[in-house]
mmCIF file of C-alpha atoms in Angstrom:
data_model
loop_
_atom_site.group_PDB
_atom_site.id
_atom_site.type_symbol
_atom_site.label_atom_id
_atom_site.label_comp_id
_atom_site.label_asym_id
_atom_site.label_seq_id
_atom_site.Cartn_x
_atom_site.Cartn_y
_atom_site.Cartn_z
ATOM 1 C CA UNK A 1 -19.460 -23.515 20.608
ATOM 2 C CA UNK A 2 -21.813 -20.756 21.780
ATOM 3 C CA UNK A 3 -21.748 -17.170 19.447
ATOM 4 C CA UNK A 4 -19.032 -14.680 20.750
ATOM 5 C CA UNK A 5 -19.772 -11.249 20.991
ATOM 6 C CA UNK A 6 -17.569 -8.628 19.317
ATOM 7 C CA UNK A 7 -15.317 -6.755 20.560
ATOM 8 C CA UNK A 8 -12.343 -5.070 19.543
ATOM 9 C CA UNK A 9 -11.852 -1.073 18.441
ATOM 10 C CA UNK A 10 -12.930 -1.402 14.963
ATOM 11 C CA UNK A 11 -16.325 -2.376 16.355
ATOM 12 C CA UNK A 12 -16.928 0.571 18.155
ATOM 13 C CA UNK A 13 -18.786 3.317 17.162
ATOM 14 C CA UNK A 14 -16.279 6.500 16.378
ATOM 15 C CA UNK A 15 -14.500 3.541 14.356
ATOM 16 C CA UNK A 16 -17.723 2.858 11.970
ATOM 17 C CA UNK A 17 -17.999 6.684 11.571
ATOM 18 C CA UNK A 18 -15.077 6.891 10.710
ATOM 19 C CA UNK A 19 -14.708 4.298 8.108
ATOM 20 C CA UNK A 20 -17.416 5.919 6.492
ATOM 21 C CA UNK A 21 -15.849 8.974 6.900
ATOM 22 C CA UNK A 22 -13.098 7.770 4.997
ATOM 23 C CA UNK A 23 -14.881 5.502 2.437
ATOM 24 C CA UNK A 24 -16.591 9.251 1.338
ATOM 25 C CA UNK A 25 -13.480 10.541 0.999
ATOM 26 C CA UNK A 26 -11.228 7.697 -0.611
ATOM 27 C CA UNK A 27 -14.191 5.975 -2.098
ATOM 28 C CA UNK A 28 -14.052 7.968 -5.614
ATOM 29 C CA UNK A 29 -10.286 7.403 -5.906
ATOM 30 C CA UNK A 30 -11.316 4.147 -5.964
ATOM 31 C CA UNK A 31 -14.616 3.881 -7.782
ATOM 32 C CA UNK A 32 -12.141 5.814 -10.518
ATOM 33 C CA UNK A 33 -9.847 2.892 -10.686
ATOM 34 C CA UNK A 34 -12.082 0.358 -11.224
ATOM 35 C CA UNK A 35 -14.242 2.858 -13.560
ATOM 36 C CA UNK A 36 -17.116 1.991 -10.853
ATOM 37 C CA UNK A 37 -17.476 -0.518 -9.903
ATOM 38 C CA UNK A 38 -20.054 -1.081 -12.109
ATOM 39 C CA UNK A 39 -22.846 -2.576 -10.403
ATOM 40 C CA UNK A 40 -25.141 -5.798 -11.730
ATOM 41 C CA UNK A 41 -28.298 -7.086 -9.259
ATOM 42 C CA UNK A 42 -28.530 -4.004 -6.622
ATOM 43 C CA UNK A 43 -32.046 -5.004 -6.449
ATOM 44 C CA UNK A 44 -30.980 -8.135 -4.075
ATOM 45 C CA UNK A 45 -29.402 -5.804 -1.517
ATOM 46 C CA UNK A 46 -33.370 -4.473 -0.482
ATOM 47 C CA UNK A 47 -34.184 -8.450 -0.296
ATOM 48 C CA UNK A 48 -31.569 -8.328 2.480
ATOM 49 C CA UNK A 49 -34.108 -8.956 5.800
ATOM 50 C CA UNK A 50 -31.565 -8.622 7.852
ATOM 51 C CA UNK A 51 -28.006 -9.182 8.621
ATOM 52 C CA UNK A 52 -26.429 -11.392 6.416
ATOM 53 C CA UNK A 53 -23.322 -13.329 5.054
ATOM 54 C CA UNK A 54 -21.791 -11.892 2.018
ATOM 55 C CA UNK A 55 -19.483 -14.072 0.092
ATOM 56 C CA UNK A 56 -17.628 -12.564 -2.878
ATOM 57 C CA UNK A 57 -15.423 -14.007 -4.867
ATOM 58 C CA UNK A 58 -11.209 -13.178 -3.694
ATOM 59 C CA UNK A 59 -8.976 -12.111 -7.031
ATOM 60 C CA UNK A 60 -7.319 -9.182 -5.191
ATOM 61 C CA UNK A 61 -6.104 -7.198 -1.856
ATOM 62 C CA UNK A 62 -8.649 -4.840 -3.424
ATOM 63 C CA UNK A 63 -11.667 -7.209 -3.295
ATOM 64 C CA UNK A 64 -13.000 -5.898 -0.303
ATOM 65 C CA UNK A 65 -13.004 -2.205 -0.707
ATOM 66 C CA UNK A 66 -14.593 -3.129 -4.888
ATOM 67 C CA UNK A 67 -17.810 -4.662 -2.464
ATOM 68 C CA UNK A 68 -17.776 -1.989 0.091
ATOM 69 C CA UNK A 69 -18.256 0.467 -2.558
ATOM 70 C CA UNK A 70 -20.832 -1.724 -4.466
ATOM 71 C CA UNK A 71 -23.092 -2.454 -1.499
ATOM 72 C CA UNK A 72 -23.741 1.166 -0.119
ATOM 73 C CA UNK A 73 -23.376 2.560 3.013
ATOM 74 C CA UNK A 74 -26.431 1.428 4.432
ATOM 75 C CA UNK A 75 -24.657 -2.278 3.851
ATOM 76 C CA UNK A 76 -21.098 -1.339 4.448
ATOM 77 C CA UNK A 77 -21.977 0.928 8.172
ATOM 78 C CA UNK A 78 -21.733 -2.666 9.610
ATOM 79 C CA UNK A 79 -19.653 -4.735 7.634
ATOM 80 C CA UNK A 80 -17.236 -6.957 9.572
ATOM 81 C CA UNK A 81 -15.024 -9.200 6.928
ATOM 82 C CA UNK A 82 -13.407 -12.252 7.648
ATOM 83 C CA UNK A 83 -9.767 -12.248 7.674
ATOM 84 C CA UNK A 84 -7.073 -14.727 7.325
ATOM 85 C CA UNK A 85 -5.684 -14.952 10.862
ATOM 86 C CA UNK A 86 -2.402 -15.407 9.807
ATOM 87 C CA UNK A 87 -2.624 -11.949 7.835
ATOM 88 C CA UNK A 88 -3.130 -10.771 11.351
ATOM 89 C CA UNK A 89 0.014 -11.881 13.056
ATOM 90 C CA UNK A 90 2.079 -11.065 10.170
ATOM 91 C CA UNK A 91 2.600 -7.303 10.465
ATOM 92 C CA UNK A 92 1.353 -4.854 12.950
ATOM 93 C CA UNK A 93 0.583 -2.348 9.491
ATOM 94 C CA UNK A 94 -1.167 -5.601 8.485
ATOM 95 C CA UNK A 95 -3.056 -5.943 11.763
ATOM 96 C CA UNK A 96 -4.139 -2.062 11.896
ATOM 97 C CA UNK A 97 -5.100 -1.976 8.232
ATOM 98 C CA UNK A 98 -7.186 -5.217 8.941
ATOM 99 C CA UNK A 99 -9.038 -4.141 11.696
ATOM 100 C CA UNK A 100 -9.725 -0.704 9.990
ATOM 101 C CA UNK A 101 -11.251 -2.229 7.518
ATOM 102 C CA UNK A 102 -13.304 -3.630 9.970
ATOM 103 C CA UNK A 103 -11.982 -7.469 9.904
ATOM 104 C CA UNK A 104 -11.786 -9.856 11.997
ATOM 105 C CA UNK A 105 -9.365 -12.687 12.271
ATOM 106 C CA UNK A 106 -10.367 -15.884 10.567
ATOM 107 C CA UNK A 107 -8.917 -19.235 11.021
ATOM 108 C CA UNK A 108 -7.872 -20.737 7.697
ATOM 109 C CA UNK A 109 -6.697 -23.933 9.467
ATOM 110 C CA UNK A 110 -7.244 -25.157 12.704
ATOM 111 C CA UNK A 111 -9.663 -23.440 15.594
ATOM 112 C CA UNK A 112 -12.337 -23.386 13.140
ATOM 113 C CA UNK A 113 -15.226 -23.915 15.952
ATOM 114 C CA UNK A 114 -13.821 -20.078 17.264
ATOM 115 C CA UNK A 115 -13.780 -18.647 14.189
ATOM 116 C CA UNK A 116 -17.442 -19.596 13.275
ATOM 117 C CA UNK A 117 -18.532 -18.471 16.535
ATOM 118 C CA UNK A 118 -16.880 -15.330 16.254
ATOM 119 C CA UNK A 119 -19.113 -14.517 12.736
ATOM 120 C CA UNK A 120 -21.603 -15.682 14.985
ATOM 121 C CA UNK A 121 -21.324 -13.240 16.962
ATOM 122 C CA UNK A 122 -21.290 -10.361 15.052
ATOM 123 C CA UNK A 123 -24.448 -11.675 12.955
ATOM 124 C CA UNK A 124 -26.430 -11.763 16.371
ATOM 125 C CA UNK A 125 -24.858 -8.452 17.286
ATOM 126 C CA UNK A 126 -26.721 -6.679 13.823
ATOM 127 C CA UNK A 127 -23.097 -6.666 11.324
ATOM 128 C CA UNK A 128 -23.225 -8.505 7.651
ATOM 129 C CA UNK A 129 -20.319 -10.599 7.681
ATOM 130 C CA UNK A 130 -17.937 -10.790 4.173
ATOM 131 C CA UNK A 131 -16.674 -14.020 3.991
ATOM 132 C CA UNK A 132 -14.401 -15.281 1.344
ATOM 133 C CA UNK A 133 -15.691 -18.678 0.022
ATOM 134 C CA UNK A 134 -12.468 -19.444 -1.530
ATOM 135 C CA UNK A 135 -10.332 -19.137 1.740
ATOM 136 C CA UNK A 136 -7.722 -17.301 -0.584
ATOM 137 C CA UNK A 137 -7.200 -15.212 -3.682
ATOM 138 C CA UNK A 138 -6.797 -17.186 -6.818
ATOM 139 C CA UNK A 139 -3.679 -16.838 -8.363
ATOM 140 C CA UNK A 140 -4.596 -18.368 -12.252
ATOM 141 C CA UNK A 141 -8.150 -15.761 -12.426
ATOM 142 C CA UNK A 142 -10.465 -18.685 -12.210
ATOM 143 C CA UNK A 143 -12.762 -19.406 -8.970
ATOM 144 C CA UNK A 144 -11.032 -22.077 -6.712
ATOM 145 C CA UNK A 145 -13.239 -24.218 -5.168
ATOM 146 C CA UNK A 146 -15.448 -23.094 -2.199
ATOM 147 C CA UNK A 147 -14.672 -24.142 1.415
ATOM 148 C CA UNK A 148 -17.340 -25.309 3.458
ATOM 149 C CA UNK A 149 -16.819 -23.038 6.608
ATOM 150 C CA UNK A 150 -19.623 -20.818 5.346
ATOM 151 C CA UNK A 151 -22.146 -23.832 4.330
ATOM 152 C CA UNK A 152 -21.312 -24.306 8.584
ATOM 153 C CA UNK A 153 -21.987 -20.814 9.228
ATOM 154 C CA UNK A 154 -24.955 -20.546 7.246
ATOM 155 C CA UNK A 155 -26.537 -23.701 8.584
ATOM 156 C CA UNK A 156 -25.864 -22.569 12.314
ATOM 157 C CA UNK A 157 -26.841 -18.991 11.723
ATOM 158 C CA UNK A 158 -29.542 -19.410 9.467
ATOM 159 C CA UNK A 159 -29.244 -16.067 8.127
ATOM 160 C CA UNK A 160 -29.272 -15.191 4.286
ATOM 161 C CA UNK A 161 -26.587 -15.852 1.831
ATOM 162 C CA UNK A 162 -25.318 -12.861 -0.663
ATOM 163 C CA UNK A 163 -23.591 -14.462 -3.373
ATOM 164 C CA UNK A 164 -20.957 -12.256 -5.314
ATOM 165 C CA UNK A 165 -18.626 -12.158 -7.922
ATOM 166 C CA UNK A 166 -16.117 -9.673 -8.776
ATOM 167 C CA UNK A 167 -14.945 -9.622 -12.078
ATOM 168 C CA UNK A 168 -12.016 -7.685 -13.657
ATOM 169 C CA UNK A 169 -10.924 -6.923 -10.051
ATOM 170 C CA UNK A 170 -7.313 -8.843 -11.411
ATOM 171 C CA UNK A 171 -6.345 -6.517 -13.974
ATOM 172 C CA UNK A 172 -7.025 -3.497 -11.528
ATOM 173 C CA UNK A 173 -4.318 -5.995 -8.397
ATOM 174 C CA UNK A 174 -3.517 -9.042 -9.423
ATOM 175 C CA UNK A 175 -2.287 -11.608 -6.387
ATOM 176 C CA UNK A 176 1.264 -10.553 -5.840
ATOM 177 C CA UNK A 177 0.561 -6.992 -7.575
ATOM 178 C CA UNK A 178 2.241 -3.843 -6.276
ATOM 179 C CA UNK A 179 0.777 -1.148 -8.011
ATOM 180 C CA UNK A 180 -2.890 -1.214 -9.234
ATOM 181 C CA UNK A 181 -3.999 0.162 -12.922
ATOM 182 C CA UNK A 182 -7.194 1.266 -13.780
ATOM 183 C CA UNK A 183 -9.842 -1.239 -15.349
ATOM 184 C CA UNK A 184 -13.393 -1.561 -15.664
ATOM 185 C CA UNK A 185 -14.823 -3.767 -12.392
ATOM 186 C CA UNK A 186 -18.223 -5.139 -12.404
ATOM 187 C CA UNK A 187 -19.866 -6.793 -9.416
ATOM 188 C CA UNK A 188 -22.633 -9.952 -9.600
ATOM 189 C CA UNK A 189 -24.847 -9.543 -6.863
ATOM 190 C CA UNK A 190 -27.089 -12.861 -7.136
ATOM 191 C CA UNK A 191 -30.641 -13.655 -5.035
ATOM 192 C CA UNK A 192 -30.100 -14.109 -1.158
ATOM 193 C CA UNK A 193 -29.681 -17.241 -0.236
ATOM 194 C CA UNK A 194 -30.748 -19.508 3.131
ATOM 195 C CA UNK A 195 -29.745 -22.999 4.236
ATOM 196 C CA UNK A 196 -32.957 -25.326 3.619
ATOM 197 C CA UNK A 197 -34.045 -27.668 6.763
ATOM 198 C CA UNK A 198 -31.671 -30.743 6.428
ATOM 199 C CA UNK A 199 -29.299 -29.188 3.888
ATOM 200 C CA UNK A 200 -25.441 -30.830 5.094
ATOM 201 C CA UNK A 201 -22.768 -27.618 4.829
ATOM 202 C CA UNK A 202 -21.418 -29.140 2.226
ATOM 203 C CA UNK A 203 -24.281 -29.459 -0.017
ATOM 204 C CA UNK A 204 -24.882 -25.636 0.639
ATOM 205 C CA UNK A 205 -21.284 -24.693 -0.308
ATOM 206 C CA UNK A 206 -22.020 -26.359 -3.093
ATOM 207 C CA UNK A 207 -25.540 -24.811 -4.188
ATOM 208 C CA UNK A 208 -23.745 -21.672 -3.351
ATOM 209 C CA UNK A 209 -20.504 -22.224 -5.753
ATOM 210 C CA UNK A 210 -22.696 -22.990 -8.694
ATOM 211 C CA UNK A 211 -24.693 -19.888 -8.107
ATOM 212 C CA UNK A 212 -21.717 -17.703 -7.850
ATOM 213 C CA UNK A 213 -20.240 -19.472 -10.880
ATOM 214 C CA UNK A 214 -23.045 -18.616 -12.709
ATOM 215 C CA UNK A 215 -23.337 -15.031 -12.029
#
């Protein structure tokens, strides 16, 4: 399936100004609960040649806003994450607060071809795209296995590979947290990675778990 351009509101410009508009303004609340984040491997970000795929690891509702503070504006100005799609249709506050962020929807299950075309699209179209390896937030604190959706996106896109993790992100929201407490959050920035000629999506998921894990 060919790349699909973006579209959608939180694409626009006056929406990217003003997500960093707000990330200036909210960002210290949060950079004070999570005492940072502190930030390990910063360096990698100038190895970045271009627009990339960013894959964190997912402990918390708060992962994405602990990586948009960690990667700098000049990263997070175009930042589109990938969103569960069903965390779309499940709430119009859900839906808003998604798209402010500056997500898009992202097929778990099912309709994967669209979804992968859709990063596509927005890596052609100059954005980094967050992706969550894991598909979902880990409930137990330990890394669930990776999905290989993004060893498929990395192999068609052939752009570089930011492995992440996020750690202490759970004591700050755990998954099925209400009310977040303050905790120190550090964030593992690795080397960029890129799909070698020949390498299967699953043998890159792979490559790219055990670098992650070993952050």
């Amino acid at each position: 399936m060919a790349a699909v351009q973006p579209h959608g509101w939180q694409f626009s410009r006056p929406a990217i100004l003003a997500r960093e508009t707000t990330a200036r303004l909210f960002g210290p609340v949060f950079g004070w609960l999570m005492r940072g984040p502190r930030v390990v491997g910063a360096e990698h970000l100038a190895a970045l040649e271009g627009p990339s795929i960013i894959c964190p690891t997912h402990a918390s509702h708060l992962d994405f806003s602990c990586v948009r503070l960690a990667v700098g504006p000049h990263v997070r100005e175009r930042l589109a994450a990938a969103a569960a799609a069903d965390y779309f249709r499940s709430s119009p506050t859900r839906w808003f607060l998604a798209a402010w962020l500056g997500a898009f929807p992202f097929n778990r299950v099912g309709r994967g071809a669209q979804s992968i075309a859709a990063a596509e699209g927005l890596l052609e179209a100059g954005w980094h795209v967050l992706l969550f390896p894991e598909g979902t937030r880990t409930a137990t604190g330990e890394i669930n296995p990776f999905h290989p959706g993004v060893g498929l996106l990395a192999r068609h896109s052939r752009v570089q590979v930011l492995p992440v993790r996020v750690v202490g992100i759970r004591d700050v929201l755990p998954k099925g947290g209400r009310m977040p407490r303050r905790s120190q959050v550090e964030v593992r920035i690795g080397e960029p990675l890129r799909a070698r000629p020949g390498e299967g999506a699953r043998d890159f998921t792979a490559r790219l778990e055990a670098v992650v894990r070993a952050l």
